[in-house]
Short mmCIF file of C-alpha atoms and ligand atoms in Angstrom, two decimals:
data_model
loop_
_atom_site.label_atom_id
_atom_site.label_comp_id
_atom_site.label_asym_id
_atom_site.label_seq_id
_atom_site.Cartn_x
_atom_site.Cartn_y
_atom_site.Cartn_z
CA MET A 1 24.29 -1.93 7.09
CA ALA A 2 23.94 1.22 9.47
CA THR A 3 21.97 3.19 8.42
CA ARG A 4 23.22 6.78 7.83
CA ILE A 5 22.34 10.12 8.57
CA LEU A 6 23.36 13.26 7.84
CA VAL A 7 22.80 15.84 10.04
CA ALA A 8 23.24 20.09 9.44
CA ASP A 9 22.95 23.10 11.52
CA ASP A 10 24.96 26.19 11.92
CA GLN A 11 24.65 25.49 15.79
CA PRO A 12 27.02 22.97 16.80
CA ASP A 13 25.55 22.23 20.08
CA VAL A 14 21.98 21.06 18.63
CA VAL A 15 24.56 18.95 15.79
CA GLU A 16 25.42 17.26 19.10
CA ALA A 17 22.62 16.88 20.94
CA LEU A 18 21.16 15.14 17.38
CA ARG A 19 23.71 13.06 16.65
CA LEU A 20 24.26 11.35 20.66
CA LEU A 21 20.19 11.09 20.13
CA LEU A 22 20.63 9.33 16.52
CA LYS A 23 23.19 7.23 17.68
CA ALA A 24 21.78 6.12 20.77
CA GLU A 25 19.36 4.71 18.42
CA GLY A 26 22.11 3.10 16.57
CA PHE A 27 21.71 5.31 13.35
CA GLU A 28 24.96 6.78 12.21
CA ALA A 29 25.17 9.77 11.69
CA GLN A 30 27.43 12.36 10.46
CA PRO A 31 27.40 16.49 11.25
CA ALA A 32 28.04 19.09 8.24
CA SER A 33 28.03 22.49 9.63
CA SER A 34 27.20 25.22 6.22
CA PRO A 35 24.59 24.33 2.88
CA ALA A 36 27.78 23.36 0.96
CA GLY A 37 29.25 21.74 3.36
CA VAL A 38 26.13 19.84 3.53
CA TYR A 39 26.12 19.79 -0.86
CA ARG A 40 29.45 18.55 -0.99
CA ALA A 41 28.94 15.34 1.79
CA VAL A 42 25.82 13.95 -0.51
CA GLU A 43 27.12 14.32 -3.64
CA GLY A 44 30.52 12.41 -2.16
CA GLY A 45 28.57 10.01 0.23
CA ASP A 46 26.34 7.45 0.79
CA PHE A 47 23.32 8.75 3.26
CA ASP A 48 19.99 7.33 4.09
CA LEU A 49 17.94 10.76 4.97
CA VAL A 50 19.48 14.03 5.66
CA LEU A 51 18.42 16.45 8.92
CA MET A 52 19.09 19.78 7.79
CA ASP A 53 18.12 23.15 9.50
CA LEU A 54 16.41 25.78 7.32
CA ASN A 55 18.27 28.76 8.37
CA TYR A 56 22.14 29.46 8.39
CA THR A 57 24.02 32.05 9.86
CA ARG A 58 24.60 34.08 6.72
CA ASP A 59 20.89 34.46 6.26
CA THR A 60 19.24 33.62 9.26
CA THR A 61 16.03 34.16 9.20
CA SER A 62 14.58 34.01 5.68
CA GLY A 63 15.95 30.18 5.35
CA ARG A 64 16.98 30.68 2.16
CA GLU A 65 19.93 29.41 1.97
CA GLY A 66 17.81 26.19 3.22
CA PHE A 67 15.11 26.70 0.31
CA ASP A 68 17.87 26.84 -2.12
CA LEU A 69 20.11 23.87 -0.29
CA LEU A 70 17.31 21.66 -1.05
CA THR A 71 16.64 22.19 -4.74
CA ARG A 72 19.87 21.64 -4.94
CA LEU A 73 19.58 18.33 -3.39
CA ARG A 74 16.74 17.53 -4.87
CA ASP A 75 18.18 17.75 -8.04
CA LEU A 76 21.66 15.89 -7.28
CA ASP A 77 19.41 13.21 -5.84
CA PRO A 78 15.37 12.85 -5.70
CA THR A 79 15.45 9.41 -3.82
CA LEU A 80 17.26 10.86 -0.72
CA PRO A 81 14.25 11.86 1.70
CA VAL A 82 14.87 14.88 3.50
CA VAL A 83 13.65 16.44 6.39
CA VAL A 84 13.61 19.97 7.81
CA MET A 85 13.82 21.37 11.19
CA THR A 86 12.03 25.19 11.13
CA ALA A 87 11.65 27.44 14.05
CA TRP A 88 8.52 26.63 16.16
CA GLY A 89 5.94 28.41 14.25
CA SER A 90 7.10 29.40 11.57
CA VAL A 91 3.95 28.30 8.89
CA GLU A 92 5.40 29.35 5.85
CA GLY A 93 9.04 27.66 6.36
CA ALA A 94 7.52 24.39 6.88
CA VAL A 95 5.14 24.91 3.39
CA GLU A 96 7.39 26.41 1.21
CA ALA A 97 10.27 23.39 1.95
CA MET A 98 7.31 20.72 1.54
CA ARG A 99 7.00 22.57 -1.90
CA ARG A 100 10.56 22.43 -2.83
CA GLY A 101 11.54 18.56 -2.12
CA ALA A 102 11.51 18.04 1.97
CA ARG A 103 9.72 15.22 2.95
CA ASP A 104 9.12 16.15 6.00
CA TYR A 105 9.26 18.42 9.14
CA ILE A 106 10.01 19.56 12.42
CA GLU A 107 9.99 22.06 14.69
CA LYS A 108 12.57 23.02 16.56
CA PRO A 109 12.46 23.03 19.99
CA TRP A 110 11.46 19.13 19.07
CA ASP A 111 10.49 16.27 20.54
CA ASN A 112 12.70 13.31 20.66
CA GLU A 113 9.44 10.27 20.00
CA ARG A 114 8.34 12.37 16.98
CA LEU A 115 11.39 13.51 16.00
CA LEU A 116 12.89 9.78 15.61
CA THR A 117 9.84 8.43 14.06
CA THR A 118 9.69 10.57 12.03
CA LEU A 119 12.77 10.16 10.54
CA ARG A 120 12.59 6.43 10.22
CA THR A 121 9.20 6.42 8.30
CA GLN A 122 11.00 8.42 5.92
CA VAL A 123 14.24 5.98 5.29
CA GLU A 124 12.25 3.40 4.62
CA LEU A 125 10.55 5.45 2.26
CA GLY A 126 13.16 6.37 0.65
CA ARG A 127 15.03 2.79 1.10
CA ALA A 128 11.36 1.67 -0.89
CA LEU A 129 11.63 4.40 -3.04
CA ARG A 130 15.40 2.89 -4.35
CA LYS A 131 15.03 -0.10 -4.69
CA SER A 132 11.76 -0.06 -6.98
CA GLN A 133 13.58 2.03 -9.60
CA LEU A 134 16.31 -0.66 -9.47
CA LEU A 135 13.98 -3.09 -9.75
CA GLU A 136 11.90 -1.08 -12.54
CA GLN A 137 14.88 -1.80 -14.45
CA GLU A 138 15.36 -5.54 -14.08
CA ASN A 139 11.98 -7.63 -15.14
CA LEU A 140 10.41 -9.25 -11.83
CA LEU A 141 7.20 -9.13 -13.19
CA LEU A 142 5.50 -12.44 -14.10
CA LYS A 143 3.63 -11.90 -17.51
CA GLY A 144 1.32 -14.91 -19.49
CA ASP A 145 -0.92 -14.84 -22.17
CA GLY A 146 -4.33 -14.42 -20.95
CA VAL A 147 -2.87 -14.60 -17.37
CA PRO A 148 -3.00 -11.17 -15.17
CA GLU A 149 -0.02 -9.83 -14.60
CA LEU A 150 1.54 -9.86 -11.10
CA ILE A 151 3.60 -7.35 -10.09
CA ALA A 152 5.58 -8.60 -6.78
CA ALA A 153 9.55 -7.44 -6.69
CA SER A 154 9.42 -6.97 -3.04
CA LYS A 155 10.89 -9.85 -0.72
CA ALA A 156 7.22 -9.96 1.29
CA MET A 157 6.26 -11.14 -1.83
CA ARG A 158 9.10 -13.86 -2.70
CA PRO A 159 7.58 -17.08 -0.86
CA VAL A 160 4.65 -16.15 -2.68
CA LEU A 161 6.79 -16.07 -6.01
CA ASP A 162 8.28 -19.20 -4.47
CA VAL A 163 5.47 -21.72 -3.52
CA ILE A 164 3.47 -20.50 -7.06
CA GLU A 165 6.98 -22.34 -8.97
CA ARG A 166 7.19 -25.00 -6.74
CA VAL A 167 3.69 -26.15 -5.73
CA GLY A 168 2.20 -24.46 -8.38
CA PRO A 169 2.55 -27.85 -11.41
CA SER A 170 1.14 -30.31 -8.61
CA ASP A 171 -1.86 -30.89 -8.00
CA ALA A 172 -2.03 -30.20 -4.49
CA ASN A 173 -4.85 -27.93 -3.15
CA VAL A 174 -3.64 -25.05 -2.09
CA LEU A 175 -5.75 -22.20 0.25
CA ILE A 176 -4.29 -18.70 -0.87
CA VAL A 177 -5.31 -16.37 2.47
CA GLY A 178 -4.94 -12.76 2.60
CA GLU A 179 -7.05 -8.80 3.47
CA HIS A 180 -9.48 -7.44 0.24
CA GLY A 181 -7.87 -6.69 -3.07
CA THR A 182 -4.31 -8.40 -2.38
CA GLY A 183 -4.75 -10.37 -5.86
CA LYS A 184 -5.60 -13.78 -4.02
CA GLU A 185 -7.24 -14.32 -7.21
CA VAL A 186 -4.52 -13.32 -9.41
CA VAL A 187 -2.07 -15.97 -7.58
CA ALA A 188 -4.93 -18.60 -8.10
CA ARG A 189 -5.06 -18.33 -11.73
CA TRP A 190 -1.39 -18.00 -11.72
CA MET A 191 -0.95 -21.37 -10.32
CA HIS A 192 -3.04 -22.67 -13.07
CA HIS A 193 -1.20 -21.63 -15.43
CA VAL A 194 1.47 -22.97 -14.46
CA SER A 195 0.03 -26.46 -13.33
CA ARG A 196 -0.55 -28.94 -16.22
CA ARG A 197 -4.30 -28.50 -16.00
CA ALA A 198 -3.15 -25.22 -17.72
CA ARG A 199 -4.94 -26.06 -20.97
CA ALA A 200 -8.00 -27.13 -19.16
CA PRO A 201 -10.42 -24.68 -17.29
CA LEU A 202 -9.98 -23.02 -15.12
CA VAL A 203 -13.64 -22.48 -13.48
CA ALA A 204 -13.98 -19.72 -10.92
CA VAL A 205 -17.08 -19.82 -8.46
CA ASN A 206 -17.91 -17.65 -6.05
CA ALA A 207 -18.97 -20.15 -3.34
CA GLY A 208 -20.03 -17.98 -0.53
CA ALA A 209 -22.73 -16.66 -2.50
CA PHE A 210 -25.38 -19.66 -2.58
CA GLY A 211 -27.90 -19.67 -0.34
CA GLU A 212 -30.58 -22.93 0.90
CA GLY A 213 -30.47 -25.99 -2.36
CA VAL A 214 -28.87 -23.58 -5.13
CA PHE A 215 -24.77 -24.51 -3.51
CA GLU A 216 -25.40 -28.32 -4.33
CA SER A 217 -27.23 -27.55 -8.38
CA GLU A 218 -24.29 -24.48 -8.48
CA LEU A 219 -21.54 -27.44 -7.86
CA PHE A 220 -22.49 -30.07 -8.65
CA GLY A 221 -25.59 -29.57 -11.37
CA HIS A 222 -29.02 -31.29 -11.06
CA VAL A 223 -31.28 -33.01 -13.62
CA LYS A 224 -34.26 -31.54 -15.27
CA GLY A 225 -37.30 -31.64 -12.76
CA ALA A 226 -34.67 -32.38 -9.74
CA PHE A 227 -37.14 -29.18 -8.60
CA THR A 228 -39.48 -27.25 -9.51
CA ASP A 229 -37.46 -24.37 -11.51
CA ALA A 230 -35.00 -27.21 -12.86
CA LYS A 231 -36.01 -27.25 -16.78
CA THR A 232 -33.34 -28.45 -17.62
CA ASP A 233 -30.07 -30.64 -17.34
CA ARG A 234 -27.44 -28.56 -15.18
CA VAL A 235 -23.23 -28.59 -15.59
CA GLY A 236 -22.01 -28.37 -11.89
CA CYS A 237 -18.68 -26.30 -11.18
CA PHE A 238 -17.29 -29.57 -10.76
CA GLU A 239 -18.05 -31.53 -13.81
CA LEU A 240 -17.20 -27.87 -15.80
CA ALA A 241 -13.31 -28.08 -14.47
CA ASP A 242 -13.05 -31.39 -15.07
CA GLY A 243 -9.32 -32.11 -16.04
CA GLY A 244 -8.86 -28.72 -14.34
CA THR A 245 -8.88 -26.42 -11.93
CA LEU A 246 -11.95 -25.02 -9.84
CA PHE A 247 -11.18 -22.07 -7.52
CA LEU A 248 -13.64 -21.64 -4.56
CA ASP A 249 -13.78 -17.69 -4.33
CA GLU A 250 -15.02 -17.52 -0.83
CA ILE A 251 -14.82 -20.16 0.51
CA ALA A 252 -14.77 -19.37 4.74
CA ASN A 253 -18.26 -18.51 3.82
CA VAL A 254 -19.67 -21.47 3.14
CA LYS A 255 -23.08 -23.09 5.13
CA PRO A 256 -21.68 -25.21 7.61
CA GLN A 257 -24.55 -28.08 6.43
CA GLN A 258 -23.12 -27.33 2.90
CA GLN A 259 -19.51 -27.85 4.06
CA GLY A 260 -20.04 -31.20 4.70
CA LYS A 261 -20.99 -32.37 1.17
CA LEU A 262 -18.16 -30.21 -0.39
CA LEU A 263 -15.60 -32.33 1.75
CA ARG A 264 -17.48 -35.31 0.94
CA VAL A 265 -16.77 -34.73 -3.21
CA LEU A 266 -13.52 -33.84 -2.15
CA GLU A 267 -12.87 -36.72 -0.55
CA THR A 268 -13.88 -39.04 -2.98
CA GLY A 269 -13.73 -36.77 -6.25
CA GLU A 270 -17.47 -38.01 -7.33
CA ILE A 271 -20.33 -36.20 -7.52
CA GLN A 272 -23.72 -36.50 -8.04
CA ARG A 273 -26.17 -34.16 -9.94
CA VAL A 274 -28.94 -32.85 -7.30
CA GLY A 275 -31.79 -35.45 -8.60
CA SER A 276 -30.04 -38.30 -10.42
CA SER A 277 -28.49 -41.04 -8.64
CA LYS A 278 -25.17 -41.29 -10.86
CA ILE A 279 -22.13 -41.14 -9.34
CA ARG A 280 -20.11 -39.19 -11.95
CA LYS A 281 -15.74 -39.22 -11.03
CA VAL A 282 -14.36 -36.49 -11.70
CA ASP A 283 -11.12 -35.37 -11.93
CA VAL A 284 -10.47 -31.02 -10.29
CA ARG A 285 -7.46 -29.49 -8.51
CA VAL A 286 -9.55 -27.15 -5.77
CA LEU A 287 -7.59 -24.00 -5.06
CA SER A 288 -9.88 -22.42 -2.72
CA ALA A 289 -9.39 -18.69 -1.20
CA THR A 290 -10.55 -16.33 1.96
CA ASN A 291 -9.61 -13.09 3.33
CA ALA A 292 -11.30 -14.62 6.99
CA ASN A 293 -8.63 -16.22 9.54
CA LEU A 294 -9.78 -20.34 9.20
CA GLY A 295 -8.23 -21.46 12.32
CA GLU A 296 -9.75 -19.30 13.88
CA ALA A 297 -13.77 -20.57 11.96
CA VAL A 298 -12.48 -23.66 13.12
CA SER A 299 -11.96 -22.74 16.71
CA ARG A 300 -15.63 -21.22 17.33
CA GLY A 301 -17.15 -24.17 15.70
CA GLU A 302 -17.72 -22.13 11.93
CA PHE A 303 -15.68 -23.97 9.71
CA ARG A 304 -15.18 -27.40 9.75
CA GLU A 305 -11.91 -28.72 10.42
CA ASP A 306 -11.20 -31.61 8.52
CA LEU A 307 -12.84 -29.89 5.49
CA LEU A 308 -9.87 -26.84 6.42
CA TYR A 309 -7.23 -29.50 6.27
CA ARG A 310 -8.14 -31.20 2.85
CA LEU A 311 -8.66 -27.81 1.88
CA ASN A 312 -5.13 -26.13 2.80
CA THR A 313 -2.44 -28.69 1.70
CA VAL A 314 -0.21 -25.76 1.05
CA GLU A 315 -1.50 -22.07 1.83
CA ILE A 316 -0.01 -18.86 0.93
CA PRO A 317 -0.50 -16.27 2.80
CA LEU A 318 -0.21 -13.12 0.76
CA PRO A 319 0.93 -9.59 2.04
CA PRO A 320 -1.29 -6.66 2.77
CA LEU A 321 -0.32 -4.31 0.39
CA ARG A 322 1.18 -1.74 3.17
CA ASP A 323 3.80 -4.45 3.91
CA ARG A 324 5.43 -4.54 0.83
CA ARG A 325 5.69 -0.89 0.09
CA GLU A 326 8.36 -1.69 -2.59
CA ASP A 327 5.88 -3.14 -5.21
CA ILE A 328 3.79 0.15 -4.70
CA PRO A 329 5.79 2.43 -7.22
CA LEU A 330 5.60 -1.15 -10.27
CA LEU A 331 1.75 -1.25 -9.22
CA ALA A 332 1.10 2.26 -9.77
CA VAL A 333 2.99 2.62 -13.57
CA HIS A 334 1.98 -0.54 -14.45
CA PHE A 335 -1.75 0.89 -14.01
CA LEU A 336 -0.94 3.84 -14.97
CA ARG A 337 -0.49 2.48 -18.22
CA ALA A 338 -3.30 0.00 -18.36
CA SER A 339 -5.75 3.59 -17.58
CA ALA A 340 -3.73 5.17 -19.51
CA LYS A 341 -3.96 2.89 -22.63
CA ARG A 342 -7.71 2.16 -22.11
CA TYR A 343 -8.42 6.79 -21.74
CA GLY A 344 -6.10 7.26 -24.47
CA ARG A 345 -4.34 9.77 -22.61
CA GLU A 346 -0.72 10.24 -23.05
CA LEU A 347 1.00 10.45 -19.16
CA GLU A 348 4.91 10.55 -18.44
CA GLY A 349 4.11 9.13 -14.64
CA PHE A 350 3.84 10.14 -11.35
CA SER A 351 5.30 13.54 -9.71
CA ASP A 352 6.99 13.26 -6.95
CA ALA A 353 4.87 14.36 -4.50
CA ALA A 354 2.65 11.55 -6.00
CA MET A 355 4.28 9.30 -5.30
CA ASP A 356 5.83 10.11 -2.76
CA ALA A 357 1.93 10.23 -1.31
CA LEU A 358 1.45 6.91 -2.88
CA LEU A 359 3.61 5.65 -0.83
CA ARG A 360 2.78 6.85 2.31
CA HIS A 361 -0.69 6.17 2.15
CA SER A 362 -2.25 2.74 4.58
CA TRP A 363 -3.81 1.04 1.52
CA PRO A 364 -6.52 -0.57 3.35
CA GLY A 365 -7.75 -1.98 0.02
CA ASN A 366 -4.90 -3.24 -0.54
CA VAL A 367 -3.86 -3.22 -4.69
CA ARG A 368 -7.47 -3.04 -6.23
CA GLU A 369 -8.07 0.32 -4.00
CA LEU A 370 -4.05 1.75 -5.96
CA GLN A 371 -5.12 0.20 -9.04
CA HIS A 372 -8.69 2.63 -8.55
CA ALA A 373 -6.49 5.71 -7.45
CA VAL A 374 -5.10 5.39 -10.88
CA GLU A 375 -6.98 4.67 -12.26
CA ARG A 376 -8.89 7.73 -11.45
CA SER A 377 -6.40 10.13 -11.50
CA VAL A 378 -5.64 8.85 -14.93
CA LEU A 379 -9.11 10.33 -15.53
CA MET A 380 -8.52 13.44 -13.20
CA ALA A 381 -5.37 14.50 -14.73
CA ARG A 382 -4.80 17.34 -16.41
CA GLY A 383 -1.09 18.19 -17.33
CA SER A 384 0.74 15.11 -18.30
CA ARG A 385 1.94 13.94 -14.93
CA ILE A 386 -0.14 12.89 -12.08
CA GLU A 387 0.58 15.54 -8.90
CA ALA A 388 -0.44 13.99 -5.15
CA TYR A 389 -3.77 16.10 -5.87
CA ASP A 390 -5.11 13.63 -8.63
CA LEU A 391 -5.12 11.17 -6.48
CA GLY A 392 -7.35 12.40 -3.86
CA LEU A 393 -5.33 10.38 -1.22
CA ARG A 394 -5.21 12.93 1.79
CA ARG A 395 -4.71 11.10 4.67
CA ARG A 396 -1.92 9.22 5.88
CA GLU A 397 -2.20 5.76 7.91
CA ASP A 398 -2.11 7.97 11.27
CA GLY A 399 -4.90 9.74 10.17
CA SER A 400 -3.28 12.81 9.77
CA ILE A 401 -3.11 15.34 6.78
CA LEU A 402 -0.27 15.20 3.76
CA THR A 403 1.36 18.16 3.81
CA GLU A 404 2.21 18.26 0.44
CA GLU A 405 -0.82 17.93 -1.30
CA LEU A 406 -2.49 21.57 0.40
CA THR A 407 -2.55 24.62 -1.04
CA LEU A 408 -1.08 27.19 1.31
CA ASP A 409 -4.63 28.27 3.07
CA GLU A 410 -4.93 25.25 3.85
CA ALA A 411 -1.11 24.62 5.44
CA GLU A 412 -2.17 27.28 7.81
CA ARG A 413 -5.44 26.51 8.50
CA LEU A 414 -4.89 23.21 8.94
CA LEU A 415 -1.31 24.55 11.71
CA ILE A 416 -4.11 26.98 12.93
CA GLU A 417 -5.91 23.67 14.22
CA LYS A 418 -2.87 22.06 15.79
CA ALA A 419 -1.65 25.00 17.45
CA LEU A 420 -4.95 25.66 19.02
CA GLU A 421 -5.28 21.69 19.65
CA ARG A 422 -1.53 21.72 21.58
CA SER A 423 -2.42 25.21 23.67
CA GLN A 424 -6.16 23.25 24.27
CA GLY A 425 -8.22 25.90 23.03
CA ASN A 426 -6.56 28.80 24.82
CA VAL A 427 -6.13 31.19 21.63
CA SER A 428 -3.18 33.46 23.47
CA LYS A 429 -0.67 30.15 23.95
CA ALA A 430 -1.34 28.99 19.73
CA ALA A 431 -0.59 32.85 19.09
CA GLU A 432 2.12 33.14 20.79
CA ALA A 433 3.38 29.61 19.38
CA LEU A 434 1.99 30.50 16.20
CA GLY A 435 4.55 33.98 16.20
CA LEU A 436 1.01 35.66 15.72
CA SER A 437 -0.48 38.82 17.71
CA ARG A 438 -3.47 37.49 19.36
CA SER A 439 -5.35 39.92 17.06
CA ALA A 440 -3.85 38.26 13.71
CA LEU A 441 -4.49 35.00 15.32
CA TYR A 442 -8.81 35.80 16.12
CA ARG A 443 -8.42 37.49 11.70
CA ARG A 444 -6.78 34.27 10.74
CA LEU A 445 -9.88 32.38 12.50
CA GLN A 446 -11.88 34.47 11.64
CA ARG A 447 -11.09 33.85 8.20
CA HIS A 448 -10.54 29.18 8.16
CA ASP A 449 -14.53 29.98 9.99
CA LEU A 450 -12.64 27.83 12.96
CA GLY A 451 -14.78 29.56 16.05
CA GLY A 452 -13.31 32.20 16.36
N1 ATP B 501 0.56 -7.92 -7.98
C1 ATP B 501 -0.21 -7.84 -8.84
N2 ATP B 501 0.49 -7.68 -9.84
C2 ATP B 501 -0.88 -6.66 -10.62
N3 ATP B 501 -2.57 -6.42 -10.51
C3 ATP B 501 -2.72 -7.22 -9.27
C4 ATP B 501 -1.66 -7.48 -8.40
N4 ATP B 501 -2.02 -8.09 -7.98
C5 ATP B 501 -3.51 -7.67 -7.61
N5 ATP B 501 -3.34 -7.35 -8.36
C6 ATP B 501 -5.11 -6.33 -9.20
O1 ATP B 501 -5.93 -5.60 -8.73
C7 ATP B 501 -7.33 -6.31 -8.03
C8 ATP B 501 -7.32 -7.03 -7.25
O2 ATP B 501 -7.04 -8.27 -7.11
P1 ATP B 501 -7.99 -9.80 -6.92
O3 ATP B 501 -8.78 -9.62 -7.64
O4 ATP B 501 -6.73 -10.99 -7.41
O5 ATP B 501 -8.00 -9.72 -5.47
P2 ATP B 501 -8.25 -10.24 -3.90
O6 ATP B 501 -7.01 -11.21 -3.50
O7 ATP B 501 -9.18 -11.19 -5.06
O8 ATP B 501 -9.11 -9.12 -3.66
P3 ATP B 501 -11.04 -9.39 -3.11
O9 ATP B 501 -10.49 -10.66 -1.61
O10 ATP B 501 -11.93 -8.79 -3.12
O11 ATP B 501 -11.27 -11.01 -3.69
C9 ATP B 501 -7.46 -7.25 -9.38
O12 ATP B 501 -7.32 -6.43 -10.21
C10 ATP B 501 -6.35 -7.54 -9.58
O13 ATP B 501 -5.09 -7.71 -11.59
MG1 MG B 502 -11.45 -12.29 -4.56
#
């Protein structure tokens, strides 16, 4: 379905220029020329985004009508993204618009590329937000006794759920691949939980953590006297997991020498405790996980190809959180409930700006980072809701700052910095762009300690 954008400005030439630009990009643009027209259109139609000017003829300078419209649109549909157009340099207008729920702003005259990027981002985030609200009503969470919840409502996670369902019950060795904090261990626990081994133990071991000698002892066990420190017999992970599942985490860090030993056990299903000649049969299903690219490690000669083939009968790639933004609201609410309970705090949820900040953040630390951010915000929150500044996520993906979270003073400083950047430090030009006199800008530079 085409993306529908409502374009509102009382200058017909502006609307027409935007309409042509959007059409060329495959968007469907519907024009409106007054706040009342915008409201009616949104009431009656289905839009992915509203792009609106702040100033209308009745009252061209204060933007009052535009602000009122923003408030009313927000009441009508809080999930509808609104991007405002402001006159070049009208700092206060942009800030006030964001406070009233605009998701972003564009300065006139606009730059086509930047405008399109902004619109695309906001359409995507708006869709994610809407979808997640629908999904929240359905129950797409996997819930099991003693297994961590796996929240996966996004399209990107469908294949993961699919493999858990289809391959989980089998004895196939599964390699789970994904960045840090994407939920590899959660998936491993679910694979075990849905298998016929569910009643037997799942033994998890950080296979990459052991140095010379210790590896074999940890995995295969040892007998008393096998080496100096071996004061008693020790059962290894393979034996502990007998009849169940062994989860080998950080598999890429297993040293080459150890890889050979591991391969042999996987091929034969037989282990020998260090220092013993007795051969023991074990019935173990092996799940493994890594955040490294094992294919590349193989071509660099750091990982044995035959071992990789043993481990990855089936491979599950876990997408990074930034590729499944629809899951963010569900995960955030889930972590909020859990933390609020743990810390005995009553919280209603997230403010719109806070949710927006969560949706925009790039989450390099994936689900774990989100979990920590929410947990911290639960402790920090002063009111009954989590506000954007409680989250402490000030930067977006491109490194720019989230305007919603700034105080007016911080916003002013930011816009001055930007103007100076654009004018390459030329104060007169920056002042002109900001609609200030040179001396007024100098005063502000001093106040903000910007070396004026
Ligand atoms: N889909 C999810 N639903 C709910 N909680 C999740 C989900 N994915 C991850 N988590 C939670 O996020 C945290 C990190 O997940 P997990 O430890 O499984 O990640 P990982 O991929 O093993 O990370 P690492 O590479 O750092 O070991 C855990 O607390 C886990 O419960
Ligand atoms: Mg892990």
